[in-house]
């Protein structure tokens, strides 16, 4: 009887350990999934959207819209909705052109579109009457004013990064060229390029590297910086 009781207790304990192990495994998988989805949301992507209209300004539904990445040759297709709106999202940053065809209208193409990181680029196209075989090309770039989203930011090209003398080849110093940015005044981050944005603490900055969290969550006594990995400027 005693042996049976002991064996039963051991079996119950074993089952309890199995349940705990399964729970922990499920928790780990869930956390990993959330982290991966968050990383994808911050990756090198953006969106191109706009309204297709006729010469009077009326929306053209069901227009066929073709997006081509002029760097890679990738082609995507979509149709405008009942309000004439089309959207390509998410798409990789790079250079694009948009072509639109609709019955009774000439094919219209907008060239020289540059999509930057997390940008929502508005490309509105007004079609002209004619045959689909006729071509209308718009080579002038669309207005640079950002009307699709209220975020405020500044981007720097490879040219700017390569031509700016950087202390210790630290790319973070580039951020100090933006409006509202000043070097941090505290000991943490001194000499590492850490900065205060519009009066906020440097610990409130968010560093992302290829869509992955690159922030130091505890005081880094070794590097005295708010970021973890510092890639060389040539890699940017």
mmCIF file of C-alpha atoms in Angstrom:
data_model
loop_
_atom_site.group_PDB
_atom_site.id
_atom_site.type_symbol
_atom_site.label_atom_id
_atom_site.label_comp_id
_atom_site.label_asym_id
_atom_site.label_seq_id
_atom_site.Cartn_x
_atom_site.Cartn_y
_atom_site.Cartn_z
ATOM 1 C CA UNK A 1 0.000 0.000 0.000
ATOM 2 C CA UNK A 2 2.773 2.385 0.857
ATOM 3 C CA UNK A 3 4.635 1.567 -2.371
ATOM 4 C CA UNK A 4 1.457 2.199 -4.410
ATOM 5 C CA UNK A 5 0.885 5.520 -2.653
ATOM 6 C CA UNK A 6 4.452 6.619 -3.321
ATOM 7 C CA UNK A 7 4.212 5.620 -6.983
ATOM 8 C CA UNK A 8 0.908 7.450 -7.317
ATOM 9 C CA UNK A 9 2.428 10.600 -5.774
ATOM 10 C CA UNK A 10 5.377 10.361 -8.141
ATOM 11 C CA UNK A 11 3.019 9.987 -11.117
ATOM 12 C CA UNK A 12 1.023 13.038 -10.047
ATOM 13 C CA UNK A 13 4.242 15.028 -9.623
ATOM 14 C CA UNK A 14 5.471 13.912 -13.051
ATOM 15 C CA UNK A 15 2.217 14.993 -14.675
ATOM 16 C CA UNK A 16 2.486 18.318 -12.901
ATOM 17 C CA UNK A 17 6.000 18.841 -14.274
ATOM 18 C CA UNK A 18 4.785 17.954 -17.780
ATOM 19 C CA UNK A 19 1.954 20.515 -17.555
ATOM 20 C CA UNK A 20 4.362 23.199 -16.363
ATOM 21 C CA UNK A 21 6.824 22.351 -19.176
ATOM 22 C CA UNK A 22 4.061 22.518 -21.806
ATOM 23 C CA UNK A 23 2.843 25.849 -20.413
ATOM 24 C CA UNK A 24 6.337 27.344 -20.448
ATOM 25 C CA UNK A 25 6.925 26.119 -23.998
ATOM 26 C CA UNK A 26 3.655 27.695 -25.173
ATOM 27 C CA UNK A 27 4.579 30.932 -23.415
ATOM 28 C CA UNK A 28 8.004 31.017 -25.098
ATOM 29 C CA UNK A 29 6.466 30.384 -28.544
ATOM 30 C CA UNK A 30 3.894 33.147 -27.975
ATOM 31 C CA UNK A 31 6.563 35.657 -26.903
ATOM 32 C CA UNK A 32 8.732 34.724 -29.891
ATOM 33 C CA UNK A 33 5.792 35.188 -32.285
ATOM 34 C CA UNK A 34 5.002 38.619 -30.844
ATOM 35 C CA UNK A 35 8.665 39.653 -31.086
ATOM 36 C CA UNK A 36 8.911 38.506 -34.698
ATOM 37 C CA UNK A 37 5.721 40.338 -35.695
ATOM 38 C CA UNK A 38 6.966 43.507 -33.988
ATOM 39 C CA UNK A 39 10.269 43.243 -35.832
ATOM 40 C CA UNK A 40 8.517 42.891 -39.194
ATOM 41 C CA UNK A 41 6.493 45.994 -38.431
ATOM 42 C CA UNK A 42 9.701 48.004 -38.064
ATOM 43 C CA UNK A 43 11.508 46.556 -41.091
ATOM 44 C CA UNK A 44 12.745 48.491 -44.158
ATOM 45 C CA UNK A 45 9.285 48.965 -45.631
ATOM 46 C CA UNK A 46 6.807 51.670 -46.545
ATOM 47 C CA UNK A 47 3.668 52.183 -48.628
ATOM 48 C CA UNK A 48 2.546 53.890 -51.836
ATOM 49 C CA UNK A 49 -1.066 55.001 -52.111
ATOM 50 C CA UNK A 50 -3.129 57.512 -54.065
ATOM 51 C CA UNK A 51 -6.350 58.407 -55.877
ATOM 52 C CA UNK A 52 -7.055 57.799 -59.581
ATOM 53 C CA UNK A 53 -9.296 60.474 -61.125
ATOM 54 C CA UNK A 54 -10.508 61.729 -64.519
ATOM 55 C CA UNK A 55 -9.936 65.257 -65.959
ATOM 56 C CA UNK A 56 -12.951 66.568 -63.992
ATOM 57 C CA UNK A 57 -11.562 65.212 -60.718
ATOM 58 C CA UNK A 58 -14.088 62.377 -60.389
ATOM 59 C CA UNK A 59 -12.751 59.109 -58.996
ATOM 60 C CA UNK A 60 -12.149 56.203 -61.384
ATOM 61 C CA UNK A 61 -12.999 52.844 -59.794
ATOM 62 C CA UNK A 62 -11.508 49.524 -60.927
ATOM 63 C CA UNK A 63 -8.548 51.168 -62.670
ATOM 64 C CA UNK A 64 -5.649 48.738 -63.114
ATOM 65 C CA UNK A 65 -2.578 49.977 -61.233
ATOM 66 C CA UNK A 66 0.897 48.519 -61.783
ATOM 67 C CA UNK A 67 3.787 49.244 -59.425
ATOM 68 C CA UNK A 68 7.337 48.494 -60.586
ATOM 69 C CA UNK A 69 10.496 48.661 -58.521
ATOM 70 C CA UNK A 70 13.001 50.173 -60.949
ATOM 71 C CA UNK A 71 15.925 48.877 -58.855
ATOM 72 C CA UNK A 72 14.935 45.205 -58.811
ATOM 73 C CA UNK A 73 12.306 44.858 -61.564
ATOM 74 C CA UNK A 74 9.677 43.591 -59.068
ATOM 75 C CA UNK A 75 6.127 44.199 -60.393
ATOM 76 C CA UNK A 76 2.961 44.360 -58.265
ATOM 77 C CA UNK A 77 -0.621 44.882 -59.460
ATOM 78 C CA UNK A 78 -3.735 46.271 -57.775
ATOM 79 C CA UNK A 79 -7.091 47.885 -58.617
ATOM 80 C CA UNK A 80 -8.561 51.151 -57.392
ATOM 81 C CA UNK A 81 -11.653 50.852 -55.192
ATOM 82 C CA UNK A 82 -14.999 52.617 -55.628
ATOM 83 C CA UNK A 83 -13.429 55.847 -54.356
ATOM 84 C CA UNK A 84 -10.548 55.574 -56.829
ATOM 85 C CA UNK A 85 -8.071 54.724 -54.057
ATOM 86 C CA UNK A 86 -5.266 52.197 -54.515
ATOM 87 C CA UNK A 87 -2.646 51.060 -52.000
ATOM 88 C CA UNK A 88 0.542 49.024 -52.105
ATOM 89 C CA UNK A 89 1.579 48.109 -48.553
ATOM 90 C CA UNK A 90 3.928 46.978 -47.177
ATOM 91 C CA UNK A 91 6.631 47.285 -49.839
ATOM 92 C CA UNK A 92 10.416 47.532 -49.634
ATOM 93 C CA UNK A 93 12.039 50.958 -49.719
ATOM 94 C CA UNK A 94 13.573 51.927 -53.068
ATOM 95 C CA UNK A 95 12.753 53.578 -56.409
ATOM 96 C CA UNK A 96 9.428 52.935 -58.113
ATOM 97 C CA UNK A 97 7.122 53.911 -60.955
ATOM 98 C CA UNK A 98 3.319 53.618 -61.076
ATOM 99 C CA UNK A 99 1.313 52.931 -64.267
ATOM 100 C CA UNK A 100 -2.496 53.167 -64.518
ATOM 101 C CA UNK A 101 -4.833 51.875 -67.228
ATOM 102 C CA UNK A 102 -8.625 52.218 -67.483
ATOM 103 C CA UNK A 103 -11.098 51.852 -70.401
ATOM 104 C CA UNK A 104 -11.497 55.135 -72.298
ATOM 105 C CA UNK A 105 -8.325 56.651 -70.838
ATOM 106 C CA UNK A 106 -4.695 56.798 -71.950
ATOM 107 C CA UNK A 107 -2.190 54.796 -69.915
ATOM 108 C CA UNK A 108 -0.533 57.148 -67.427
ATOM 109 C CA UNK A 109 2.835 56.484 -65.787
ATOM 110 C CA UNK A 110 4.440 58.353 -62.886
ATOM 111 C CA UNK A 111 8.235 57.954 -62.742
ATOM 112 C CA UNK A 112 10.885 59.030 -60.221
ATOM 113 C CA UNK A 113 9.195 57.788 -57.066
ATOM 114 C CA UNK A 114 11.528 57.302 -54.116
ATOM 115 C CA UNK A 115 10.104 55.443 -51.128
ATOM 116 C CA UNK A 116 11.932 55.894 -47.828
ATOM 117 C CA UNK A 117 11.812 53.985 -44.560
ATOM 118 C CA UNK A 118 8.280 53.755 -43.044
ATOM 119 C CA UNK A 119 7.066 56.444 -45.457
ATOM 120 C CA UNK A 120 3.507 56.483 -46.789
ATOM 121 C CA UNK A 121 3.994 58.109 -50.196
ATOM 122 C CA UNK A 122 0.949 59.740 -51.846
ATOM 123 C CA UNK A 123 0.888 59.397 -55.651
ATOM 124 C CA UNK A 124 -2.374 60.761 -57.088
ATOM 125 C CA UNK A 125 -2.829 60.335 -60.852
ATOM 126 C CA UNK A 126 -5.266 62.157 -63.128
ATOM 127 C CA UNK A 127 -5.952 60.247 -66.349
ATOM 128 C CA UNK A 128 -6.578 61.881 -69.717
ATOM 129 C CA UNK A 129 -9.164 60.742 -72.270
ATOM 130 C CA UNK A 130 -7.801 58.513 -75.017
ATOM 131 C CA UNK A 131 -6.964 54.942 -75.963
ATOM 132 C CA UNK A 132 -5.258 52.585 -73.529
ATOM 133 C CA UNK A 133 -2.489 52.175 -76.126
ATOM 134 C CA UNK A 134 -1.649 55.879 -75.781
ATOM 135 C CA UNK A 135 1.025 56.690 -73.210
ATOM 136 C CA UNK A 136 1.232 59.677 -70.871
ATOM 137 C CA UNK A 137 4.427 59.878 -68.798
ATOM 138 C CA UNK A 138 4.901 62.132 -65.789
ATOM 139 C CA UNK A 139 8.610 62.416 -65.070
ATOM 140 C CA UNK A 140 8.473 65.162 -62.417
ATOM 141 C CA UNK A 141 8.606 63.753 -58.884
ATOM 142 C CA UNK A 142 5.437 64.241 -56.780
ATOM 143 C CA UNK A 143 5.434 66.947 -54.052
ATOM 144 C CA UNK A 144 7.675 66.102 -51.105
ATOM 145 C CA UNK A 145 5.163 67.345 -48.534
ATOM 146 C CA UNK A 146 3.991 64.409 -46.420
ATOM 147 C CA UNK A 147 0.190 64.493 -46.157
ATOM 148 C CA UNK A 148 -0.528 60.806 -45.567
ATOM 149 C CA UNK A 149 0.756 60.663 -42.015
ATOM 150 C CA UNK A 150 1.358 63.060 -39.143
ATOM 151 C CA UNK A 151 4.735 61.736 -38.032
ATOM 152 C CA UNK A 152 7.738 64.071 -38.105
ATOM 153 C CA UNK A 153 11.175 62.785 -39.028
ATOM 154 C CA UNK A 154 14.316 63.314 -41.034
ATOM 155 C CA UNK A 155 16.279 60.911 -43.196
ATOM 156 C CA UNK A 156 19.896 60.930 -44.317
ATOM 157 C CA UNK A 157 21.193 59.442 -47.539
ATOM 158 C CA UNK A 158 24.314 57.332 -47.978
ATOM 159 C CA UNK A 159 25.944 60.410 -49.520
ATOM 160 C CA UNK A 160 25.371 62.496 -46.391
ATOM 161 C CA UNK A 161 26.643 59.744 -44.088
ATOM 162 C CA UNK A 162 29.788 59.178 -46.183
ATOM 163 C CA UNK A 163 30.622 62.892 -46.496
ATOM 164 C CA UNK A 164 30.079 63.829 -42.843
ATOM 165 C CA UNK A 165 33.122 63.538 -40.533
ATOM 166 C CA UNK A 166 31.965 61.282 -37.702
ATOM 167 C CA UNK A 167 33.699 61.048 -34.342
ATOM 168 C CA UNK A 168 35.001 57.471 -34.064
ATOM 169 C CA UNK A 169 33.040 56.537 -37.213
ATOM 170 C CA UNK A 170 29.927 56.516 -35.051
ATOM 171 C CA UNK A 171 26.774 56.872 -37.174
ATOM 172 C CA UNK A 172 24.710 58.082 -34.179
ATOM 173 C CA UNK A 173 26.340 61.526 -34.466
ATOM 174 C CA UNK A 174 24.429 61.984 -37.755
ATOM 175 C CA UNK A 175 21.212 62.351 -35.719
ATOM 176 C CA UNK A 176 22.640 65.497 -34.100
ATOM 177 C CA UNK A 177 22.290 67.276 -37.456
ATOM 178 C CA UNK A 178 18.483 67.136 -37.202
ATOM 179 C CA UNK A 179 16.320 69.949 -35.833
ATOM 180 C CA UNK A 180 15.542 69.715 -32.106
ATOM 181 C CA UNK A 181 18.486 67.393 -31.358
ATOM 182 C CA UNK A 182 21.210 68.255 -28.825
ATOM 183 C CA UNK A 183 24.054 66.121 -27.365
ATOM 184 C CA UNK A 184 23.154 64.465 -24.087
ATOM 185 C CA UNK A 185 24.448 66.201 -20.988
ATOM 186 C CA UNK A 186 24.595 63.284 -18.557
ATOM 187 C CA UNK A 187 27.434 60.844 -17.938
ATOM 188 C CA UNK A 188 25.645 57.994 -19.620
ATOM 189 C CA UNK A 189 26.102 58.481 -23.351
ATOM 190 C CA UNK A 190 28.879 61.041 -23.057
ATOM 191 C CA UNK A 191 31.093 60.781 -26.149
ATOM 192 C CA UNK A 192 28.986 58.026 -27.730
ATOM 193 C CA UNK A 193 26.701 60.203 -29.864
ATOM 194 C CA UNK A 194 23.676 59.765 -27.596
ATOM 195 C CA UNK A 195 21.321 62.718 -27.903
ATOM 196 C CA UNK A 196 18.265 64.412 -26.477
ATOM 197 C CA UNK A 197 15.371 64.842 -28.939
ATOM 198 C CA UNK A 198 13.200 67.898 -28.306
ATOM 199 C CA UNK A 199 13.955 67.951 -24.583
ATOM 200 C CA UNK A 200 13.426 64.250 -23.905
ATOM 201 C CA UNK A 201 15.909 62.066 -22.053
ATOM 202 C CA UNK A 202 18.340 60.071 -24.200
ATOM 203 C CA UNK A 203 16.978 56.927 -22.512
ATOM 204 C CA UNK A 204 13.687 57.550 -24.348
ATOM 205 C CA UNK A 205 15.281 57.181 -27.778
ATOM 206 C CA UNK A 206 14.426 54.028 -29.715
ATOM 207 C CA UNK A 207 17.212 52.376 -31.743
ATOM 208 C CA UNK A 208 16.195 49.771 -34.347
ATOM 209 C CA UNK A 209 18.668 47.781 -36.459
ATOM 210 C CA UNK A 210 17.148 45.935 -39.454
ATOM 211 C CA UNK A 211 13.824 45.895 -37.625
ATOM 212 C CA UNK A 212 15.296 44.473 -34.402
ATOM 213 C CA UNK A 213 15.369 46.191 -30.994
ATOM 214 C CA UNK A 214 18.859 47.689 -30.516
ATOM 215 C CA UNK A 215 18.292 49.416 -27.164
ATOM 216 C CA UNK A 216 20.174 48.950 -23.888
ATOM 217 C CA UNK A 217 17.566 48.302 -21.205
ATOM 218 C CA UNK A 218 19.974 48.678 -18.264
ATOM 219 C CA UNK A 219 22.851 51.061 -17.618
ATOM 220 C CA UNK A 220 25.725 50.066 -19.905
ATOM 221 C CA UNK A 221 28.750 50.775 -17.705
ATOM 222 C CA UNK A 222 31.152 49.488 -20.361
ATOM 223 C CA UNK A 223 30.045 51.509 -23.418
ATOM 224 C CA UNK A 224 28.028 54.199 -21.599
ATOM 225 C CA UNK A 225 25.534 54.240 -24.496
ATOM 226 C CA UNK A 226 21.790 53.735 -24.969
ATOM 227 C CA UNK A 227 22.260 51.432 -27.986
ATOM 228 C CA UNK A 228 23.791 47.960 -28.153
ATOM 229 C CA UNK A 229 25.232 47.369 -31.630
ATOM 230 C CA UNK A 230 27.006 50.116 -33.562
ATOM 231 C CA UNK A 231 27.463 49.155 -37.249
ATOM 232 C CA UNK A 232 30.098 51.039 -39.285
ATOM 233 C CA UNK A 233 28.811 53.929 -41.443
ATOM 234 C CA UNK A 234 29.713 51.982 -44.619
ATOM 235 C CA UNK A 235 27.055 49.379 -43.725
ATOM 236 C CA UNK A 236 24.229 51.941 -43.656
#
